[in-house]
């Protein structure tokens, strides 16, 4: 049985529903030998700020049960270097590129978008309003619906490209946050970012990470992420969603699609296995074939509530 | 240089080297080559525990008929290494390698290298020693450990050093074998005696590497240190393993390292 | 080195800081052959309602990565049966018993407490205001600070015994909820209950659990629970806390103590290993001895923030 | 009856029974005894993957010098069973057992039992057969499977049945061995032919158990069914495994079961 894997996130058509997540695939080319970006539905860049950022002190990552906590602190090369160093090759490979945008203030988001608007080959913007690592940073936008709506509206006005807002699982009211992003003009919502978490070095009596708190990702959070995708899908069935959180297998991807996502992103799994997104695409295809799904879009939102 | 690949390998040999350390030799039918100092990201056990791969320095690469043997030396410390320890010959393993940059093994004609290993820092240093021995390049080999039982593979090290007339210097913190005290002190004594080295290549615990970096700065000795920062991915995309350079940049040690010129590192490495 | 393991949750003294959590140790005697309740700091009963409850339809549990989701639906034998069938033997064993109280309405909490007040041998009440399983049930109390304060105050007035409030990790504002419970007269706070989560059977296109949503527990949530204990401890340093969520080892217990808990509860680990609480006590003692901790209370809140 | 214990055991034997099923025999120095129908909660693999133990029916208990051998039969299905499959002799395993109630093996003087197993439901039924055979109690043994390759341990089953003149009836859904069709149909044919049983003891997939419960109700045959609900703890404290009884109560099948009198179960079991 041949399976159609094409999907779309709003108006953006993707060859398959599996993307590499922001912060886990570098600038799209770092793993090109093991996982060619052009074979993925899309690649999302590491969060880009107007200028390079050094990030947090070490240690920045720690493993937990079926998960990891990171507090990278949004280290990145800056939007300028991305546009000059990575984008040309991504373009020539015809990879679908979403730029993950991060700013310490509203103006910084606009700066990043403005710089990217001068470039071809960017398929969408994904606003990171949910990174829990930088206290002066994005976290406030993602936790305050009014602020988030204003941010989204300003970014919306700055581009005609698809605009995704990446939601925080730590927001006091997820659905209210989702509505605010949509009200501000988001074309789609990505959910979820990492869950605020703490690891303690008991012998040293200190947090393991230099930053103290970090963000939990990986299979541990999958059941939470799935629940959130479903909650937002149920509240806003017309809004395209991108599901993320602990996707490790094609079956996981199918679960997110069923919960209402139009596509998924793969993060931590890439650290375990750089070619994980390719394997997941293949497994998703097998899953569809085995279950009589001729078109992967049949799965989207197909969960039958009991 | 051979391209990195995610290899599915099988355990060929698993032997104990000490009460806590062991050797694992894996076999692959694929062509494989590596530079001493390069490492592999090893999936230690099936399933999700542990979640992330662990980095292990490559201790040797050998051809064996149709297959290539890749050697690792591991100290049992936690979840990952204890899973590895329990593997039996024939067990499957995934191994992403070769990764990182490796040591500079060439030296100006006839100049001597100092190879320095502390504890489980031995594998890349032994690999370098055997490569240099095979090439007939001169070096002295300094092996340190807390105690005699933790000096690993001494006979192989002795053979490598002997091959081109190098000295094998053993040092233990408790004096139970070789010179008493830190291995860097043993190196310092040789320098005091007037021995000259083109460069030191070192791997071991951070305090040892710091001591070596200090020594190198004080004696204007070039030194390459193989660092072991906690790694998430091993391929430069998680930014979990960054090292601060003297110019203030934070670079992923899995990609720009794990071997760094001591003088390139931030001052706190040799403070 | 001999280690003092005694601790106290507010005025209640415990021989050691390790309790069995509600819903994972039956009524305190079910596993007495493998894990004698009198050897634990305390045992917390399965959530008790005024009358027996049948609970949710099957399936009720599903395993996830390093965790499990349950939607038992608070099946229990009712407070009357507990007082008649379990309490006498718990008393004669001199076990320290906390009664986990659950009600579909305020009056039901009071009913359970009133019945228990007629009995000796109950050391504390733990109000379950956070169970995410019964939509008509406790969830509203735990998510609305005003309601929670009122509930706590009414229960406070009904007993002079120590009153603990068990917080939900799903509350929109954890610290506000904690403050409300304290304002209502809680002597201590237990945190956390399970995290709302969803597992999907992709082949069947249905939630795995009959109830749809359930609560995630186990090692997967430990980093989230630790973060929450620390956040509440930092905001309310004087309030005794009981830490819970994924405790599997003595080191985990030490981490919760460092984050500010005066004691810990062990839940899911008991399913993996019925004697887990005993092992955890022994490991905690070893940890203390190895790290020069003569009195386990030295650990409480001892985390040094970076 | 022996008290349940959390035993640390070692794998003595691990052999394949079919392309997907295998036998594991573990050895313990502790005294151990069990009733057919009782089960063990087995920690399948170190670490946290899988998190929960898996329930396996005890297929036999034998004394071997100083140690007791406990036999399990497992079908490779998912995370837990595939970890078990990969265990080598000598591997350690934790096993909480014996749990649950077990079958009623006594029959009124000379009365015959019908033992019915479907697929991987064999272990408790085979254990019962061997116990009955040893006691000289008469029974017929009905083994069903989807196809010939999935009929497990037929020779042992034949020997047990033969020991007291019982019939061994094989049935496969695809007719590749024994009678074609469901094993319950084979039993129904014997009843049609006038054979009388004091009681049927059965374990197998739910559809088979339902068919048997229906048959038992229609023919007024007493039947004990060993159910396999998903289990979290196996010891009655998680309430994840409840079964609905005819009186509406939801009882933990790990504690009040796994063996239930068919007539005690809610109507949907025999609907
Ligand atoms: C480039 C590189 C090369 C390495 N080569 C070798 C080698 O040849 N042989 C060898 O035995 N080990 C080597 N290591 C260390 C190895 O990657 C693992 O960290 C080590 O085996 C512990 O893993 P674990 O799962 O057993 O312990 P874990 O359960 O991960 O941790 C056990 C303890 O070790 C600490 N720890 C974890 N990771 C590190 C780390 N990277 N550095 C220092 N402490 C850590 C933890 O904080 C914890 O206290 C290397 C590391 C790197 C980065
Ligand atoms: C009392 C009892 C006795 C049992 N005896 C045996 C036995 O003797 N031999 C044997 O091979 N198995 C037996 N089982 C089943 C066994 O406990 C496991 O469920 C089975 O091995 C699958 O586990 P897994 O980890 O391999 O698969 P998982 O990864 O857990 O799941 C694989 C698939 O099986 C399904 N599944 C999981 N658990 C169950 C369950 N309990 N019942 C039905 N489907 C399930 C899952 O939904 C999934 O689709 C018994 C179960 C019970 C409750
Ligand atoms: C090391 C690391 C760095 C990350 N950096 C970013 C980032 O720059 N921008 C962003 O929106 N999300 C970032 N994330 C979050 C991931 O994109 C993703 O939302 C999260 O990890 C959950 O998915 P996973 O469980 O598949 O990893 C990062 C995650 C990790 C683990
Ligand atoms: C099967 C099950 C039943 C539970 N029942 C209750 C309950 O009745 N009352 C309650 O307050 N918490 C209940 N809990 C929550 C636990 O007490 C605990 O808060 C949670 O499981 C997290 O701890 P753990 O990770 O150690 O399991 C239950 C948890 C599980 C897994
Ligand atoms: S280990 Fe991930 S960037 Fe180096
Ligand atoms: S499996 Fe936990 S109650 Fe039966």
Short mmCIF file of N, CA, C and O in Angstrom, two decimals, chain C residues 131-197:
data_model
loop_
_atom_site.label_atom_id
_atom_site.label_comp_id
_atom_site.label_asym_id
_atom_site.label_seq_id
_atom_site.Cartn_x
_atom_site.Cartn_y
_atom_site.Cartn_z
N UNK C 131 -6.90 15.48 42.66
CA UNK C 131 -6.98 14.31 41.80
C UNK C 131 -7.59 14.70 40.47
O UNK C 131 -8.69 15.24 40.42
N UNK C 132 -6.88 14.45 39.38
CA UNK C 132 -7.37 14.91 38.09
C UNK C 132 -8.36 13.94 37.45
O UNK C 132 -8.74 14.12 36.31
N UNK C 133 -8.79 12.96 38.16
CA UNK C 133 -9.55 11.91 37.48
C UNK C 133 -11.05 12.10 37.47
O UNK C 133 -11.72 11.69 36.54
N UNK C 134 -11.57 12.66 38.51
CA UNK C 134 -13.03 12.71 38.62
C UNK C 134 -13.49 14.12 38.34
O UNK C 134 -13.25 15.02 39.13
N UNK C 135 -14.13 14.28 37.21
CA UNK C 135 -14.39 15.65 36.77
C UNK C 135 -15.30 16.37 37.76
O UNK C 135 -15.16 17.56 37.99
N UNK C 136 -16.19 15.67 38.39
CA UNK C 136 -17.07 16.33 39.34
C UNK C 136 -16.40 16.47 40.69
O UNK C 136 -17.01 16.91 41.65
N UNK C 137 -15.14 16.12 40.76
CA UNK C 137 -14.52 15.94 42.06
C UNK C 137 -13.58 17.03 42.50
O UNK C 137 -13.80 18.22 42.27
N UNK C 138 -12.51 16.62 43.14
CA UNK C 138 -11.60 17.51 43.83
C UNK C 138 -10.91 18.55 42.98
O UNK C 138 -10.39 19.53 43.50
N UNK C 139 -10.90 18.37 41.69
CA UNK C 139 -10.02 19.20 40.88
C UNK C 139 -10.29 20.69 41.05
O UNK C 139 -9.37 21.49 41.14
N UNK C 140 -11.53 21.08 41.18
CA UNK C 140 -11.84 22.51 41.31
C UNK C 140 -11.24 23.11 42.57
O UNK C 140 -10.71 24.21 42.54
N UNK C 141 -11.30 22.39 43.66
CA UNK C 141 -10.74 22.93 44.91
C UNK C 141 -9.26 23.26 44.73
O UNK C 141 -8.80 24.32 45.13
N UNK C 142 -8.55 22.37 44.12
CA UNK C 142 -7.10 22.54 44.03
C UNK C 142 -6.69 23.59 43.02
O UNK C 142 -5.54 24.03 43.02
N UNK C 143 -7.57 23.96 42.12
CA UNK C 143 -7.18 24.90 41.08
C UNK C 143 -7.64 26.32 41.36
O UNK C 143 -7.26 27.25 40.65
N UNK C 144 -8.47 26.49 42.37
CA UNK C 144 -9.02 27.82 42.66
C UNK C 144 -8.64 28.20 44.08
O UNK C 144 -9.17 27.66 45.05
N UNK C 145 -7.70 29.14 44.23
CA UNK C 145 -7.20 29.47 45.57
C UNK C 145 -8.31 29.83 46.56
O UNK C 145 -8.26 29.39 47.72
N UNK C 146 -9.31 30.57 46.14
CA UNK C 146 -10.34 31.00 47.09
C UNK C 146 -11.12 29.79 47.61
O UNK C 146 -11.35 29.63 48.81
N UNK C 147 -11.49 28.94 46.68
CA UNK C 147 -12.21 27.72 47.04
C UNK C 147 -11.36 26.85 47.97
O UNK C 147 -11.86 26.28 48.94
N UNK C 148 -10.09 26.77 47.64
CA UNK C 148 -9.20 25.91 48.42
C UNK C 148 -9.06 26.45 49.84
O UNK C 148 -9.07 25.70 50.81
N UNK C 149 -8.96 27.76 49.94
CA UNK C 149 -8.83 28.34 51.27
C UNK C 149 -10.08 28.04 52.10
O UNK C 149 -9.99 27.65 53.28
N UNK C 150 -11.23 28.17 51.46
CA UNK C 150 -12.49 27.91 52.17
C UNK C 150 -12.56 26.44 52.61
O UNK C 150 -12.89 26.13 53.75
N UNK C 151 -12.23 25.55 51.70
CA UNK C 151 -12.26 24.12 52.03
C UNK C 151 -11.33 23.83 53.20
O UNK C 151 -11.70 23.14 54.16
N UNK C 152 -10.12 24.35 53.10
CA UNK C 152 -9.13 24.08 54.14
C UNK C 152 -9.61 24.63 55.48
O UNK C 152 -9.50 23.95 56.51
N UNK C 153 -10.17 25.82 55.45
CA UNK C 153 -10.64 26.44 56.70
C UNK C 153 -11.75 25.61 57.34
O UNK C 153 -11.77 25.40 58.56
N UNK C 154 -12.67 25.11 56.52
CA UNK C 154 -13.75 24.29 57.06
C UNK C 154 -13.20 22.99 57.66
O UNK C 154 -13.63 22.56 58.73
N UNK C 155 -12.26 22.38 56.98
CA UNK C 155 -11.68 21.15 57.50
C UNK C 155 -10.86 21.46 58.76
O UNK C 155 -10.89 20.68 59.73
N UNK C 156 -10.18 22.56 58.73
CA UNK C 156 -9.39 23.00 59.88
C UNK C 156 -10.27 23.09 61.13
O UNK C 156 -9.91 22.63 62.23
N UNK C 157 -11.45 23.64 60.93
CA UNK C 157 -12.37 23.83 62.05
C UNK C 157 -12.90 22.50 62.57
O UNK C 157 -13.39 22.41 63.70
N UNK C 158 -12.79 21.47 61.75
CA UNK C 158 -13.40 20.19 62.11
C UNK C 158 -12.45 19.27 62.88
O UNK C 158 -12.86 18.21 63.33
N UNK C 159 -11.19 19.66 63.00
CA UNK C 159 -10.24 18.77 63.67
C UNK C 159 -9.09 19.55 64.27
O UNK C 159 -8.75 20.64 63.79
N UNK C 160 -8.50 18.98 65.33
CA UNK C 160 -7.29 19.57 65.87
C UNK C 160 -6.07 18.80 65.42
O UNK C 160 -4.93 19.15 65.76
N UNK C 161 -6.31 17.74 64.67
CA UNK C 161 -5.18 16.96 64.17
C UNK C 161 -4.46 17.73 63.05
O UNK C 161 -5.05 18.60 62.42
N UNK C 162 -3.21 17.36 62.82
CA UNK C 162 -2.49 18.00 61.71
C UNK C 162 -3.25 17.84 60.39
O UNK C 162 -3.80 16.77 60.11
N UNK C 163 -3.26 18.91 59.64
CA UNK C 163 -4.01 18.94 58.38
C UNK C 163 -3.04 19.26 57.25
O UNK C 163 -2.39 20.31 57.26
N UNK C 164 -2.91 18.31 56.33
CA UNK C 164 -2.03 18.53 55.18
C UNK C 164 -2.90 18.74 53.95
O UNK C 164 -3.94 18.08 53.80
N UNK C 165 -2.48 19.59 53.06
CA UNK C 165 -3.19 19.75 51.80
C UNK C 165 -2.27 19.29 50.68
O UNK C 165 -1.11 19.71 50.60
N UNK C 166 -2.78 18.39 49.86
CA UNK C 166 -1.96 17.83 48.78
C UNK C 166 -2.22 18.60 47.51
O UNK C 166 -3.33 18.57 46.96
N UNK C 167 -1.18 19.25 47.01
CA UNK C 167 -1.35 20.18 45.89
C UNK C 167 -1.25 19.49 44.54
O UNK C 167 -0.53 18.51 44.36
N UNK C 168 -1.93 20.09 43.60
CA UNK C 168 -1.91 19.60 42.22
C UNK C 168 -0.83 20.30 41.42
O UNK C 168 -0.72 21.53 41.47
N UNK C 169 -0.04 19.56 40.66
CA UNK C 169 0.95 20.19 39.79
C UNK C 169 0.30 20.88 38.59
O UNK C 169 0.97 21.57 37.84
N UNK C 170 -1.00 20.67 38.45
CA UNK C 170 -1.70 21.24 37.30
C UNK C 170 -2.36 22.58 37.62
O UNK C 170 -2.97 23.19 36.75
N UNK C 171 -2.22 23.02 38.86
CA UNK C 171 -2.84 24.29 39.24
C UNK C 171 -2.23 25.42 38.43
O UNK C 171 -1.02 25.42 38.18
N UNK C 172 -3.04 26.39 38.03
CA UNK C 172 -2.51 27.49 37.22
C UNK C 172 -1.39 28.23 37.95
O UNK C 172 -0.41 28.63 37.32
N UNK C 173 -1.52 28.41 39.26
CA UNK C 173 -0.50 29.14 40.00
C UNK C 173 -0.22 28.38 41.29
O UNK C 173 -0.95 28.49 42.27
N UNK C 174 0.85 27.62 41.26
CA UNK C 174 1.15 26.71 42.36
C UNK C 174 1.35 27.45 43.67
O UNK C 174 0.82 27.06 44.72
N UNK C 175 2.11 28.54 43.62
CA UNK C 175 2.43 29.25 44.85
C UNK C 175 1.18 29.90 45.43
O UNK C 175 0.95 29.87 46.65
N UNK C 176 0.33 30.44 44.57
CA UNK C 176 -0.92 31.03 45.05
C UNK C 176 -1.77 29.97 45.72
O UNK C 176 -2.40 30.20 46.76
N UNK C 177 -1.80 28.80 45.13
CA UNK C 177 -2.56 27.69 45.70
C UNK C 177 -2.00 27.32 47.06
O UNK C 177 -2.74 27.09 48.02
N UNK C 178 -0.67 27.25 47.13
CA UNK C 178 -0.02 26.91 48.39
C UNK C 178 -0.36 27.93 49.47
O UNK C 178 -0.72 27.58 50.60
N UNK C 179 -0.29 29.19 49.11
CA UNK C 179 -0.62 30.26 50.07
C UNK C 179 -2.06 30.12 50.55
O UNK C 179 -2.36 30.32 51.73
N UNK C 180 -2.94 29.79 49.63
CA UNK C 180 -4.36 29.68 49.99
C UNK C 180 -4.56 28.56 51.01
O UNK C 180 -5.29 28.73 51.99
N UNK C 181 -3.90 27.45 50.78
CA UNK C 181 -4.04 26.33 51.71
C UNK C 181 -3.52 26.73 53.09
O UNK C 181 -4.13 26.41 54.12
N UNK C 182 -2.41 27.43 53.10
CA UNK C 182 -1.83 27.85 54.37
C UNK C 182 -2.75 28.87 55.04
O UNK C 182 -3.01 28.81 56.25
N UNK C 183 -3.28 29.78 54.25
CA UNK C 183 -4.21 30.77 54.81
C UNK C 183 -5.42 30.09 55.42
O UNK C 183 -5.97 30.54 56.42
N UNK C 184 -5.84 28.99 54.81
CA UNK C 184 -6.99 28.25 55.33
C UNK C 184 -6.66 27.44 56.58
O UNK C 184 -7.56 26.88 57.21
N UNK C 185 -5.39 27.35 56.90
CA UNK C 185 -5.03 26.68 58.15
C UNK C 185 -4.30 25.35 57.98
O UNK C 185 -4.17 24.59 58.95
N UNK C 186 -3.80 25.08 56.79
CA UNK C 186 -3.05 23.83 56.59
C UNK C 186 -1.77 23.86 57.42
O UNK C 186 -1.09 24.88 57.50
N UNK C 187 -1.44 22.73 58.05
CA UNK C 187 -0.20 22.62 58.80
C UNK C 187 0.98 22.29 57.88
O UNK C 187 2.13 22.55 58.22
N UNK C 188 0.67 21.64 56.78
CA UNK C 188 1.74 21.23 55.87
C UNK C 188 1.13 21.04 54.49
O UNK C 188 -0.09 20.89 54.34
N UNK C 189 1.99 21.03 53.48
CA UNK C 189 1.55 20.83 52.11
C UNK C 189 2.26 19.60 51.55
O UNK C 189 3.48 19.45 51.72
N UNK C 190 1.51 18.75 50.90
CA UNK C 190 2.10 17.61 50.21
C UNK C 190 2.15 17.97 48.73
O UNK C 190 1.14 18.41 48.18
N UNK C 191 3.31 17.81 48.12
CA UNK C 191 3.34 18.07 46.69
C UNK C 191 4.40 17.20 46.04
O UNK C 191 5.47 17.05 46.61
N UNK C 192 3.98 16.57 44.89
CA UNK C 192 2.82 16.85 44.08
C UNK C 192 1.96 15.61 43.87
O UNK C 192 2.46 14.49 44.00
N UNK C 193 0.75 15.85 43.47
CA UNK C 193 -0.10 14.79 42.95
C UNK C 193 0.30 14.54 41.49
O UNK C 193 1.30 15.07 41.02
N UNK C 194 -0.47 13.76 40.79
CA UNK C 194 -0.09 13.38 39.42
C UNK C 194 -0.32 14.52 38.42
O UNK C 194 -1.14 15.40 38.63
N UNK C 195 0.42 14.45 37.32
CA UNK C 195 0.37 15.46 36.27
C UNK C 195 -0.61 15.00 35.19
O UNK C 195 -0.48 13.87 34.67
N UNK C 196 -1.54 15.84 34.81
CA UNK C 196 -2.52 15.47 33.79
C UNK C 196 -1.83 15.05 32.50
O UNK C 196 -0.97 15.78 31.99
N UNK C 197 -2.23 13.91 31.98
CA UNK C 197 -1.52 13.35 30.84
C UNK C 197 -2.45 12.48 30.01
O UNK C 197 -3.53 12.10 30.46
#
